[in-house]
């Protein structure tokens, strides 16, 4: 059976040449963009997303990643409530560059010889979710959800296309993890960890070596570890922004980073703690909804909105106070 999942991340937008988070944009407010000889005003971020959709209805060729990309016509649906606004859409995307034979599994007959110019274009559901401002809080972060099918996904190609489009408007589009501390605590407590690797640069005891070169990198690996509650809390505190470097001090040794490999959606994924803020979560779509590819559009969109709602409760929606 082919399984499907939801890759979940957060996003924010800031002025392209802003050097700090003070340039982050309030997503539900009017946006003013000043460029050389031109000034544009948008009533909210949704007008920019609408323009992005309309500019990508035809298949485009991203030669750097060897992928085709487009937004399926008539697939865009918007939902507006008192607490959020979101837009669902379908992405057409597929890779080319590999030759192959499309073979009937029953008859073993070759139906088509695939050339390097042929792209296997599939359809993936996606959702952009932004909460409404409430209790005096101006929302600066939204949630992105991308469907994955088996080993195929569209997060990288889609966010690249969005970034390129926003850059033309003088804006920077950034993605980050969403509620990563909640996720990490769950996989740590459920013993899903397959491997933990402690990383540090190794220096020579010869002082003349230390003036010129590093002598390599030391890795210490623990397989199927079980953590003490106190160490789990140190990790959670670290990813929650309490950047205490003592998390990397273990048995009187100071490590540069910690790499964690764990089971997720039937696959092994690896993340380094210092880069964990850029890690994207993947949640399984229940087989009752995906049903081996027999998907009802309304059912999967309801599931995606419900997933975004559940993560909304665990997020802080401002970058800078």
PDB file of C-alpha atoms in Angstrom:
ATOM      1  CA  UNK A   1       0.000   0.000   0.000  1.00  0.00           C
ATOM      2  CA  UNK A   2       1.211   3.501  -0.851  1.00  0.00           C
ATOM      3  CA  UNK A   3       1.101   5.859   2.113  1.00  0.00           C
ATOM      4  CA  UNK A   4       0.709   9.608   2.115  1.00  0.00           C
ATOM      5  CA  UNK A   5       1.828  12.196   4.643  1.00  0.00           C
ATOM      6  CA  UNK A   6       1.702  15.883   5.444  1.00  0.00           C
ATOM      7  CA  UNK A   7       4.934  17.840   5.632  1.00  0.00           C
ATOM      8  CA  UNK A   8       4.322  20.760   8.000  1.00  0.00           C
ATOM      9  CA  UNK A   9       6.372  23.914   8.478  1.00  0.00           C
ATOM     10  CA  UNK A  10       5.856  27.529   9.483  1.00  0.00           C
ATOM     11  CA  UNK A  11       6.717  30.600   7.423  1.00  0.00           C
ATOM     12  CA  UNK A  12       7.227  34.331   7.763  1.00  0.00           C
ATOM     13  CA  UNK A  13       7.949  37.191   5.371  1.00  0.00           C
ATOM     14  CA  UNK A  14      10.269  40.170   5.825  1.00  0.00           C
ATOM     15  CA  UNK A  15      11.653  43.028   3.803  1.00  0.00           C
ATOM     16  CA  UNK A  16      14.326  41.587   1.549  1.00  0.00           C
ATOM     17  CA  UNK A  17      17.216  43.745   2.709  1.00  0.00           C
ATOM     18  CA  UNK A  18      16.237  43.910   6.365  1.00  0.00           C
ATOM     19  CA  UNK A  19      19.109  42.809   8.542  1.00  0.00           C
ATOM     20  CA  UNK A  20      17.058  41.786  11.560  1.00  0.00           C
ATOM     21  CA  UNK A  21      13.660  40.481  12.601  1.00  0.00           C
ATOM     22  CA  UNK A  22      12.307  44.004  13.070  1.00  0.00           C
ATOM     23  CA  UNK A  23      11.586  43.932   9.311  1.00  0.00           C
ATOM     24  CA  UNK A  24       9.188  40.966   9.632  1.00  0.00           C
ATOM     25  CA  UNK A  25       5.776  41.706   8.123  1.00  0.00           C
ATOM     26  CA  UNK A  26       2.419  41.448   9.879  1.00  0.00           C
ATOM     27  CA  UNK A  27       0.631  39.023   7.572  1.00  0.00           C
ATOM     28  CA  UNK A  28      -2.912  40.313   8.069  1.00  0.00           C
ATOM     29  CA  UNK A  29      -2.010  43.994   7.630  1.00  0.00           C
ATOM     30  CA  UNK A  30      -1.517  46.176   4.589  1.00  0.00           C
ATOM     31  CA  UNK A  31       1.875  45.622   2.987  1.00  0.00           C
ATOM     32  CA  UNK A  32       3.817  48.472   1.371  1.00  0.00           C
ATOM     33  CA  UNK A  33       6.649  47.538  -0.979  1.00  0.00           C
ATOM     34  CA  UNK A  34       9.071  50.195  -2.180  1.00  0.00           C
ATOM     35  CA  UNK A  35      11.481  49.378  -4.969  1.00  0.00           C
ATOM     36  CA  UNK A  36      13.512  51.558  -7.310  1.00  0.00           C
ATOM     37  CA  UNK A  37      11.032  53.658  -9.250  1.00  0.00           C
ATOM     38  CA  UNK A  38       8.058  51.650  -8.035  1.00  0.00           C
ATOM     39  CA  UNK A  39       5.769  51.417  -5.003  1.00  0.00           C
ATOM     40  CA  UNK A  40       3.073  48.793  -4.482  1.00  0.00           C
ATOM     41  CA  UNK A  41       0.492  48.267  -1.739  1.00  0.00           C
ATOM     42  CA  UNK A  42      -1.271  44.993  -0.923  1.00  0.00           C
ATOM     43  CA  UNK A  43      -4.171  44.734   1.516  1.00  0.00           C
ATOM     44  CA  UNK A  44      -2.593  41.619   3.095  1.00  0.00           C
ATOM     45  CA  UNK A  45      -0.273  38.744   2.290  1.00  0.00           C
ATOM     46  CA  UNK A  46      -3.171  36.963   0.593  1.00  0.00           C
ATOM     47  CA  UNK A  47      -3.056  39.282  -2.402  1.00  0.00           C
ATOM     48  CA  UNK A  48       0.588  38.287  -2.934  1.00  0.00           C
ATOM     49  CA  UNK A  49      -0.264  34.586  -2.668  1.00  0.00           C
ATOM     50  CA  UNK A  50      -3.147  35.096  -5.120  1.00  0.00           C
ATOM     51  CA  UNK A  51      -0.775  36.720  -7.598  1.00  0.00           C
ATOM     52  CA  UNK A  52       1.693  33.851  -7.091  1.00  0.00           C
ATOM     53  CA  UNK A  53      -1.007  31.281  -7.898  1.00  0.00           C
ATOM     54  CA  UNK A  54      -2.087  33.131 -11.046  1.00  0.00           C
ATOM     55  CA  UNK A  55       1.494  33.447 -12.248  1.00  0.00           C
ATOM     56  CA  UNK A  56       2.130  29.698 -11.958  1.00  0.00           C
ATOM     57  CA  UNK A  57      -0.874  28.131 -13.679  1.00  0.00           C
ATOM     58  CA  UNK A  58       1.278  26.965 -16.603  1.00  0.00           C
ATOM     59  CA  UNK A  59       3.981  24.332 -16.185  1.00  0.00           C
ATOM     60  CA  UNK A  60       7.406  25.902 -15.673  1.00  0.00           C
ATOM     61  CA  UNK A  61      10.738  24.138 -15.981  1.00  0.00           C
ATOM     62  CA  UNK A  62      13.119  24.504 -13.033  1.00  0.00           C
ATOM     63  CA  UNK A  63      16.275  23.285 -14.744  1.00  0.00           C
ATOM     64  CA  UNK A  64      18.441  23.577 -11.620  1.00  0.00           C
ATOM     65  CA  UNK A  65      16.353  20.945  -9.819  1.00  0.00           C
ATOM     66  CA  UNK A  66      15.202  19.205 -13.035  1.00  0.00           C
ATOM     67  CA  UNK A  67      11.545  19.497 -12.090  1.00  0.00           C
ATOM     68  CA  UNK A  68       8.354  20.824 -13.631  1.00  0.00           C
ATOM     69  CA  UNK A  69       6.011  22.913 -11.486  1.00  0.00           C
ATOM     70  CA  UNK A  70       2.561  24.476 -11.732  1.00  0.00           C
ATOM     71  CA  UNK A  71      -0.585  25.191  -9.727  1.00  0.00           C
ATOM     72  CA  UNK A  72      -3.533  23.215 -11.077  1.00  0.00           C
ATOM     73  CA  UNK A  73      -6.180  25.446 -12.633  1.00  0.00           C
ATOM     74  CA  UNK A  74      -9.485  25.644 -10.734  1.00  0.00           C
ATOM     75  CA  UNK A  75      -7.934  23.878  -7.718  1.00  0.00           C
ATOM     76  CA  UNK A  76      -7.561  26.993  -5.534  1.00  0.00           C
ATOM     77  CA  UNK A  77     -10.095  27.239  -2.720  1.00  0.00           C
ATOM     78  CA  UNK A  78     -10.149  29.805   0.087  1.00  0.00           C
ATOM     79  CA  UNK A  79     -11.717  29.378   3.524  1.00  0.00           C
ATOM     80  CA  UNK A  80     -12.410  32.301   5.829  1.00  0.00           C
ATOM     81  CA  UNK A  81     -13.574  32.068   9.454  1.00  0.00           C
ATOM     82  CA  UNK A  82     -13.472  34.306  12.506  1.00  0.00           C
ATOM     83  CA  UNK A  83     -10.187  32.724  13.621  1.00  0.00           C
ATOM     84  CA  UNK A  84      -8.274  31.936  10.412  1.00  0.00           C
ATOM     85  CA  UNK A  85      -7.996  32.350   6.659  1.00  0.00           C
ATOM     86  CA  UNK A  86      -6.512  29.580   4.518  1.00  0.00           C
ATOM     87  CA  UNK A  87      -6.129  28.570   0.892  1.00  0.00           C
ATOM     88  CA  UNK A  88      -5.877  25.041  -0.493  1.00  0.00           C
ATOM     89  CA  UNK A  89      -4.495  24.215  -3.933  1.00  0.00           C
ATOM     90  CA  UNK A  90      -3.068  21.359  -5.984  1.00  0.00           C
ATOM     91  CA  UNK A  91       0.537  21.313  -7.184  1.00  0.00           C
ATOM     92  CA  UNK A  92       1.553  19.576 -10.410  1.00  0.00           C
ATOM     93  CA  UNK A  93       5.189  18.537 -10.200  1.00  0.00           C
ATOM     94  CA  UNK A  94       7.547  15.852 -11.373  1.00  0.00           C
ATOM     95  CA  UNK A  95      11.209  15.167 -12.063  1.00  0.00           C
ATOM     96  CA  UNK A  96      12.936  14.423 -15.354  1.00  0.00           C
ATOM     97  CA  UNK A  97      16.466  13.437 -16.318  1.00  0.00           C
ATOM     98  CA  UNK A  98      16.285   9.653 -15.757  1.00  0.00           C
ATOM     99  CA  UNK A  99      15.620   7.058 -18.437  1.00  0.00           C
ATOM    100  CA  UNK A 100      13.378   4.112 -17.661  1.00  0.00           C
ATOM    101  CA  UNK A 101      10.731   1.661 -18.854  1.00  0.00           C
ATOM    102  CA  UNK A 102       7.082   1.893 -17.826  1.00  0.00           C
ATOM    103  CA  UNK A 103       6.182  -1.767 -17.417  1.00  0.00           C
ATOM    104  CA  UNK A 104       2.813  -3.386 -16.714  1.00  0.00           C
ATOM    105  CA  UNK A 105       3.284  -5.309 -13.469  1.00  0.00           C
ATOM    106  CA  UNK A 106       0.882  -8.087 -14.525  1.00  0.00           C
ATOM    107  CA  UNK A 107       1.789  -8.715 -18.149  1.00  0.00           C
ATOM    108  CA  UNK A 108       5.397  -7.512 -17.790  1.00  0.00           C
ATOM    109  CA  UNK A 109       4.863  -5.666 -21.062  1.00  0.00           C
ATOM    110  CA  UNK A 110       6.844  -2.455 -21.567  1.00  0.00           C
ATOM    111  CA  UNK A 111       4.244   0.231 -22.220  1.00  0.00           C
ATOM    112  CA  UNK A 112       6.599   3.162 -22.722  1.00  0.00           C
ATOM    113  CA  UNK A 113      10.311   3.902 -22.825  1.00  0.00           C
ATOM    114  CA  UNK A 114      10.866   6.968 -20.685  1.00  0.00           C
ATOM    115  CA  UNK A 115      13.533   9.371 -21.941  1.00  0.00           C
ATOM    116  CA  UNK A 116      15.525  11.920 -19.960  1.00  0.00           C
ATOM    117  CA  UNK A 117      13.123  14.619 -21.220  1.00  0.00           C
ATOM    118  CA  UNK A 118      10.026  12.930 -19.720  1.00  0.00           C
ATOM    119  CA  UNK A 119       8.790  14.100 -16.313  1.00  0.00           C
ATOM    120  CA  UNK A 120       6.578  11.916 -14.131  1.00  0.00           C
ATOM    121  CA  UNK A 121       4.149  14.666 -13.083  1.00  0.00           C
ATOM    122  CA  UNK A 122       1.994  13.922 -10.043  1.00  0.00           C
ATOM    123  CA  UNK A 123      -0.589  15.964  -8.137  1.00  0.00           C
ATOM    124  CA  UNK A 124      -0.077  16.993  -4.500  1.00  0.00           C
ATOM    125  CA  UNK A 125      -2.438  18.869  -2.200  1.00  0.00           C
ATOM    126  CA  UNK A 126      -1.125  21.897  -0.307  1.00  0.00           C
ATOM    127  CA  UNK A 127      -2.505  24.398   2.201  1.00  0.00           C
ATOM    128  CA  UNK A 128      -1.509  27.865   3.410  1.00  0.00           C
ATOM    129  CA  UNK A 129      -2.984  28.688   6.822  1.00  0.00           C
ATOM    130  CA  UNK A 130      -2.813  32.050   8.634  1.00  0.00           C
ATOM    131  CA  UNK A 131      -4.618  32.790  11.930  1.00  0.00           C
ATOM    132  CA  UNK A 132      -6.482  36.049  12.319  1.00  0.00           C
ATOM    133  CA  UNK A 133      -5.106  38.743  14.625  1.00  0.00           C
ATOM    134  CA  UNK A 134      -6.571  38.405  18.123  1.00  0.00           C
ATOM    135  CA  UNK A 135      -6.086  39.814  21.631  1.00  0.00           C
ATOM    136  CA  UNK A 136      -3.910  42.616  20.276  1.00  0.00           C
ATOM    137  CA  UNK A 137      -1.457  40.179  18.687  1.00  0.00           C
ATOM    138  CA  UNK A 138      -0.417  40.915  15.102  1.00  0.00           C
ATOM    139  CA  UNK A 139       0.268  37.574  13.425  1.00  0.00           C
ATOM    140  CA  UNK A 140       3.661  37.268  11.694  1.00  0.00           C
ATOM    141  CA  UNK A 141       3.831  33.503  11.119  1.00  0.00           C
ATOM    142  CA  UNK A 142       1.665  31.160   9.084  1.00  0.00           C
ATOM    143  CA  UNK A 143       1.591  27.404   8.517  1.00  0.00           C
ATOM    144  CA  UNK A 144       2.355  25.511   5.300  1.00  0.00           C
ATOM    145  CA  UNK A 145       1.219  21.929   4.683  1.00  0.00           C
ATOM    146  CA  UNK A 146       2.378  19.832   1.719  1.00  0.00           C
ATOM    147  CA  UNK A 147       1.140  16.370   0.843  1.00  0.00           C
ATOM    148  CA  UNK A 148       3.786  13.732   0.225  1.00  0.00           C
ATOM    149  CA  UNK A 149       3.071  10.506  -1.653  1.00  0.00           C
ATOM    150  CA  UNK A 150       5.377   7.612  -0.875  1.00  0.00           C
ATOM    151  CA  UNK A 151       8.887   9.025  -1.266  1.00  0.00           C
ATOM    152  CA  UNK A 152       7.732  11.979  -3.401  1.00  0.00           C
ATOM    153  CA  UNK A 153       7.129  15.493  -2.095  1.00  0.00           C
ATOM    154  CA  UNK A 154       6.888  19.099  -3.259  1.00  0.00           C
ATOM    155  CA  UNK A 155       7.986  21.255  -0.310  1.00  0.00           C
ATOM    156  CA  UNK A 156      11.411  22.120  -1.732  1.00  0.00           C
ATOM    157  CA  UNK A 157      10.299  23.012  -5.265  1.00  0.00           C
ATOM    158  CA  UNK A 158       7.220  24.932  -4.025  1.00  0.00           C
ATOM    159  CA  UNK A 159       9.012  27.034  -1.416  1.00  0.00           C
ATOM    160  CA  UNK A 160      11.752  27.764  -3.972  1.00  0.00           C
ATOM    161  CA  UNK A 161       9.139  29.056  -6.409  1.00  0.00           C
ATOM    162  CA  UNK A 162       7.484  31.171  -3.682  1.00  0.00           C
ATOM    163  CA  UNK A 163      10.852  32.574  -2.561  1.00  0.00           C
ATOM    164  CA  UNK A 164      11.771  33.500  -6.120  1.00  0.00           C
ATOM    165  CA  UNK A 165       8.435  35.239  -6.674  1.00  0.00           C
ATOM    166  CA  UNK A 166       8.538  37.153  -3.373  1.00  0.00           C
ATOM    167  CA  UNK A 167      12.135  38.204  -4.099  1.00  0.00           C
ATOM    168  CA  UNK A 168      10.864  39.976  -7.210  1.00  0.00           C
ATOM    169  CA  UNK A 169       8.624  41.994  -4.873  1.00  0.00           C
ATOM    170  CA  UNK A 170      11.503  42.947  -2.585  1.00  0.00           C
ATOM    171  CA  UNK A 171      10.494  40.417   0.084  1.00  0.00           C
ATOM    172  CA  UNK A 172      12.153  37.416   1.692  1.00  0.00           C
ATOM    173  CA  UNK A 173      10.048  34.308   2.312  1.00  0.00           C
ATOM    174  CA  UNK A 174      11.441  32.039   5.059  1.00  0.00           C
ATOM    175  CA  UNK A 175      10.318  28.644   6.357  1.00  0.00           C
ATOM    176  CA  UNK A 176      10.949  27.210   9.799  1.00  0.00           C
ATOM    177  CA  UNK A 177       9.870  24.253  11.893  1.00  0.00           C
ATOM    178  CA  UNK A 178       6.525  24.226  13.674  1.00  0.00           C
ATOM    179  CA  UNK A 179       6.159  23.134  17.313  1.00  0.00           C
ATOM    180  CA  UNK A 180       9.387  21.199  17.078  1.00  0.00           C
ATOM    181  CA  UNK A 181       9.731  20.918  20.865  1.00  0.00           C
ATOM    182  CA  UNK A 182       6.368  19.123  21.129  1.00  0.00           C
ATOM    183  CA  UNK A 183       7.364  16.787  18.325  1.00  0.00           C
ATOM    184  CA  UNK A 184      10.813  16.038  19.784  1.00  0.00           C
ATOM    185  CA  UNK A 185       9.405  15.325  23.217  1.00  0.00           C
ATOM    186  CA  UNK A 186       6.984  12.851  21.692  1.00  0.00           C
ATOM    187  CA  UNK A 187       9.575  10.884  19.720  1.00  0.00           C
ATOM    188  CA  UNK A 188      11.988  10.912  22.672  1.00  0.00           C
ATOM    189  CA  UNK A 189       9.364   9.643  25.122  1.00  0.00           C
ATOM    190  CA  UNK A 190       8.040   7.059  22.637  1.00  0.00           C
ATOM    191  CA  UNK A 191      11.557   5.658  22.126  1.00  0.00           C
ATOM    192  CA  UNK A 192      11.529   6.247  18.372  1.00  0.00           C
ATOM    193  CA  UNK A 193      15.208   7.224  18.414  1.00  0.00           C
ATOM    194  CA  UNK A 194      17.366   4.848  16.354  1.00  0.00           C
ATOM    195  CA  UNK A 195      20.694   6.578  16.737  1.00  0.00           C
ATOM    196  CA  UNK A 196      22.297   9.542  18.478  1.00  0.00           C
ATOM    197  CA  UNK A 197      25.621  10.907  17.217  1.00  0.00           C
ATOM    198  CA  UNK A 198      27.766  13.274  19.274  1.00  0.00           C
ATOM    199  CA  UNK A 199      29.903  15.482  17.038  1.00  0.00           C
ATOM    200  CA  UNK A 200      33.018  17.489  17.772  1.00  0.00           C
ATOM    201  CA  UNK A 201      36.093  18.732  15.972  1.00  0.00           C
ATOM    202  CA  UNK A 202      39.212  16.876  16.931  1.00  0.00           C
ATOM    203  CA  UNK A 203      42.423  18.831  17.509  1.00  0.00           C
ATOM    204  CA  UNK A 204      45.933  17.562  17.676  1.00  0.00           C
ATOM    205  CA  UNK A 205      47.868  17.532  20.950  1.00  0.00           C
ATOM    206  CA  UNK A 206      50.839  18.823  18.928  1.00  0.00           C
ATOM    207  CA  UNK A 207      50.782  22.623  19.249  1.00  0.00           C
ATOM    208  CA  UNK A 208      52.433  23.079  15.842  1.00  0.00           C
ATOM    209  CA  UNK A 209      49.511  21.219  14.230  1.00  0.00           C
ATOM    210  CA  UNK A 210      47.008  23.461  15.973  1.00  0.00           C
ATOM    211  CA  UNK A 211      48.508  26.566  14.361  1.00  0.00           C
ATOM    212  CA  UNK A 212      47.716  25.264  10.869  1.00  0.00           C
ATOM    213  CA  UNK A 213      45.180  22.466  10.560  1.00  0.00           C
ATOM    214  CA  UNK A 214      42.327  20.567  12.141  1.00  0.00           C
ATOM    215  CA  UNK A 215      43.014  16.861  12.451  1.00  0.00           C
ATOM    216  CA  UNK A 216      39.466  15.774  11.672  1.00  0.00           C
ATOM    217  CA  UNK A 217      36.070  15.251  13.244  1.00  0.00           C
ATOM    218  CA  UNK A 218      35.172  12.896  16.049  1.00  0.00           C
ATOM    219  CA  UNK A 219      31.802  11.143  16.164  1.00  0.00           C
ATOM    220  CA  UNK A 220      30.504   9.068  19.057  1.00  0.00           C
ATOM    221  CA  UNK A 221      27.424   7.004  18.175  1.00  0.00           C
ATOM    222  CA  UNK A 222      24.788   5.471  20.468  1.00  0.00           C
ATOM    223  CA  UNK A 223      22.260   3.045  18.940  1.00  0.00           C
ATOM    224  CA  UNK A 224      18.671   2.726  20.250  1.00  0.00           C
ATOM    225  CA  UNK A 225      19.375   4.917  23.311  1.00  0.00           C
ATOM    226  CA  UNK A 226      16.939   5.561  26.135  1.00  0.00           C
ATOM    227  CA  UNK A 227      17.226   8.999  27.707  1.00  0.00           C
ATOM    228  CA  UNK A 228      16.785  10.165  31.257  1.00  0.00           C
ATOM    229  CA  UNK A 229      13.923  12.603  31.782  1.00  0.00           C
ATOM    230  CA  UNK A 230      16.410  15.308  32.813  1.00  0.00           C
ATOM    231  CA  UNK A 231      18.270  15.056  29.481  1.00  0.00           C
ATOM    232  CA  UNK A 232      15.004  15.114  27.490  1.00  0.00           C
ATOM    233  CA  UNK A 233      14.131  18.356  29.283  1.00  0.00           C
ATOM    234  CA  UNK A 234      17.537  19.845  28.416  1.00  0.00           C
ATOM    235  CA  UNK A 235      16.883  19.143  24.725  1.00  0.00           C
ATOM    236  CA  UNK A 236      13.357  20.601  24.898  1.00  0.00           C
ATOM    237  CA  UNK A 237      14.645  23.732  26.622  1.00  0.00           C
ATOM    238  CA  UNK A 238      17.299  24.135  23.935  1.00  0.00           C
ATOM    239  CA  UNK A 239      14.877  23.975  20.985  1.00  0.00           C
ATOM    240  CA  UNK A 240      12.463  26.271  22.840  1.00  0.00           C
ATOM    241  CA  UNK A 241      15.078  28.999  22.668  1.00  0.00           C
ATOM    242  CA  UNK A 242      16.896  28.540  25.966  1.00  0.00           C
ATOM    243  CA  UNK A 243      20.283  28.289  24.251  1.00  0.00           C
ATOM    244  CA  UNK A 244      22.275  26.743  27.090  1.00  0.00           C
ATOM    245  CA  UNK A 245      25.415  25.192  25.613  1.00  0.00           C
ATOM    246  CA  UNK A 246      25.666  22.773  28.539  1.00  0.00           C
ATOM    247  CA  UNK A 247      23.297  20.543  26.552  1.00  0.00           C
ATOM    248  CA  UNK A 248      26.352  19.664  24.486  1.00  0.00           C
ATOM    249  CA  UNK A 249      28.500  18.887  27.546  1.00  0.00           C
ATOM    250  CA  UNK A 250      28.227  15.155  28.184  1.00  0.00           C
ATOM    251  CA  UNK A 251      30.415  13.198  30.583  1.00  0.00           C
ATOM    252  CA  UNK A 252      32.782  16.178  30.862  1.00  0.00           C
ATOM    253  CA  UNK A 253      33.217  16.358  27.062  1.00  0.00           C
ATOM    254  CA  UNK A 254      31.975  19.368  25.103  1.00  0.00           C
ATOM    255  CA  UNK A 255      30.483  18.501  21.699  1.00  0.00           C
ATOM    256  CA  UNK A 256      29.844  20.810  18.746  1.00  0.00           C
ATOM    257  CA  UNK A 257      26.434  19.343  17.943  1.00  0.00           C
ATOM    258  CA  UNK A 258      24.137  16.363  18.474  1.00  0.00           C
ATOM    259  CA  UNK A 259      22.590  14.462  15.555  1.00  0.00           C
ATOM    260  CA  UNK A 260      19.403  12.437  16.156  1.00  0.00           C
ATOM    261  CA  UNK A 261      18.092   9.727  13.778  1.00  0.00           C
ATOM    262  CA  UNK A 262      14.525   8.550  14.331  1.00  0.00           C
ATOM    263  CA  UNK A 263      11.638   6.674  12.739  1.00  0.00           C
ATOM    264  CA  UNK A 264       8.954   8.845  11.148  1.00  0.00           C
ATOM    265  CA  UNK A 265       6.221   7.773   8.731  1.00  0.00           C
ATOM    266  CA  UNK A 266       8.018   4.500   7.999  1.00  0.00           C
ATOM    267  CA  UNK A 267      11.325   6.191   7.182  1.00  0.00           C
ATOM    268  CA  UNK A 268      14.464   7.094   9.100  1.00  0.00           C
ATOM    269  CA  UNK A 269      15.110  10.841   9.282  1.00  0.00           C
ATOM    270  CA  UNK A 270      18.068  12.682  10.784  1.00  0.00           C
ATOM    271  CA  UNK A 271      18.245  16.176  12.284  1.00  0.00           C
ATOM    272  CA  UNK A 272      20.998  18.130  14.016  1.00  0.00           C
ATOM    273  CA  UNK A 273      19.954  20.066  17.111  1.00  0.00           C
ATOM    274  CA  UNK A 274      21.661  23.283  16.011  1.00  0.00           C
ATOM    275  CA  UNK A 275      19.682  23.197  12.737  1.00  0.00           C
ATOM    276  CA  UNK A 276      16.456  21.885  14.235  1.00  0.00           C
ATOM    277  CA  UNK A 277      14.609  25.169  13.662  1.00  0.00           C
ATOM    278  CA  UNK A 278      14.671  24.464   9.922  1.00  0.00           C
ATOM    279  CA  UNK A 279      13.406  20.907  10.300  1.00  0.00           C
ATOM    280  CA  UNK A 280      10.008  20.093   8.767  1.00  0.00           C
ATOM    281  CA  UNK A 281       7.601  17.678  10.407  1.00  0.00           C
ATOM    282  CA  UNK A 282       5.801  14.903   8.534  1.00  0.00           C
ATOM    283  CA  UNK A 283       2.486  13.564   9.824  1.00  0.00           C
ATOM    284  CA  UNK A 284       0.787  10.492   8.341  1.00  0.00           C
ATOM    285  CA  UNK A 285      -2.482  10.985   6.481  1.00  0.00           C
ATOM    286  CA  UNK A 286      -4.822   8.206   7.718  1.00  0.00           C
ATOM    287  CA  UNK A 287      -5.352   5.411   5.198  1.00  0.00           C
ATOM    288  CA  UNK A 288      -9.102   5.971   5.577  1.00  0.00           C
ATOM    289  CA  UNK A 289      -8.585   9.396   3.944  1.00  0.00           C
ATOM    290  CA  UNK A 290      -5.855   8.667   1.385  1.00  0.00           C
ATOM    291  CA  UNK A 291      -7.030   5.094   0.680  1.00  0.00           C
ATOM    292  CA  UNK A 292      -4.100   4.105  -1.529  1.00  0.00           C
ATOM    293  CA  UNK A 293      -4.632   7.060  -3.858  1.00  0.00           C
ATOM    294  CA  UNK A 294      -8.435   7.105  -3.930  1.00  0.00           C
ATOM    295  CA  UNK A 295      -8.682  10.488  -2.239  1.00  0.00           C
ATOM    296  CA  UNK A 296     -11.746  12.665  -1.816  1.00  0.00           C
ATOM    297  CA  UNK A 297     -10.670  16.285  -2.266  1.00  0.00           C
ATOM    298  CA  UNK A 298     -12.931  17.647   0.477  1.00  0.00           C
ATOM    299  CA  UNK A 299     -11.852  14.967   2.962  1.00  0.00           C
ATOM    300  CA  UNK A 300      -8.145  15.632   2.581  1.00  0.00           C
ATOM    301  CA  UNK A 301      -8.616  19.421   2.799  1.00  0.00           C
ATOM    302  CA  UNK A 302     -10.669  19.052   5.994  1.00  0.00           C
ATOM    303  CA  UNK A 303      -7.891  16.872   7.410  1.00  0.00           C
ATOM    304  CA  UNK A 304      -5.228  19.427   6.462  1.00  0.00           C
ATOM    305  CA  UNK A 305      -7.167  22.302   8.038  1.00  0.00           C
ATOM    306  CA  UNK A 306      -7.722  20.231  11.183  1.00  0.00           C
ATOM    307  CA  UNK A 307      -3.992  19.443  11.348  1.00  0.00           C
ATOM    308  CA  UNK A 308      -3.109  23.119  10.980  1.00  0.00           C
ATOM    309  CA  UNK A 309      -5.603  23.977  13.741  1.00  0.00           C
ATOM    310  CA  UNK A 310      -3.995  21.468  16.104  1.00  0.00           C
ATOM    311  CA  UNK A 311      -0.511  22.905  15.526  1.00  0.00           C
ATOM    312  CA  UNK A 312      -1.806  26.450  15.840  1.00  0.00           C
ATOM    313  CA  UNK A 313      -2.522  25.800  19.500  1.00  0.00           C
ATOM    314  CA  UNK A 314       1.178  25.099  20.131  1.00  0.00           C
ATOM    315  CA  UNK A 315       2.717  27.971  18.166  1.00  0.00           C
ATOM    316  CA  UNK A 316       3.830  31.499  18.912  1.00  0.00           C
ATOM    317  CA  UNK A 317       2.834  33.611  15.914  1.00  0.00           C
ATOM    318  CA  UNK A 318       5.206  36.530  16.345  1.00  0.00           C
ATOM    319  CA  UNK A 319       8.885  36.695  15.428  1.00  0.00           C
ATOM    320  CA  UNK A 320       9.662  40.053  17.080  1.00  0.00           C
ATOM    321  CA  UNK A 321       7.843  41.709  19.945  1.00  0.00           C
TER     322      UNK A 321
END
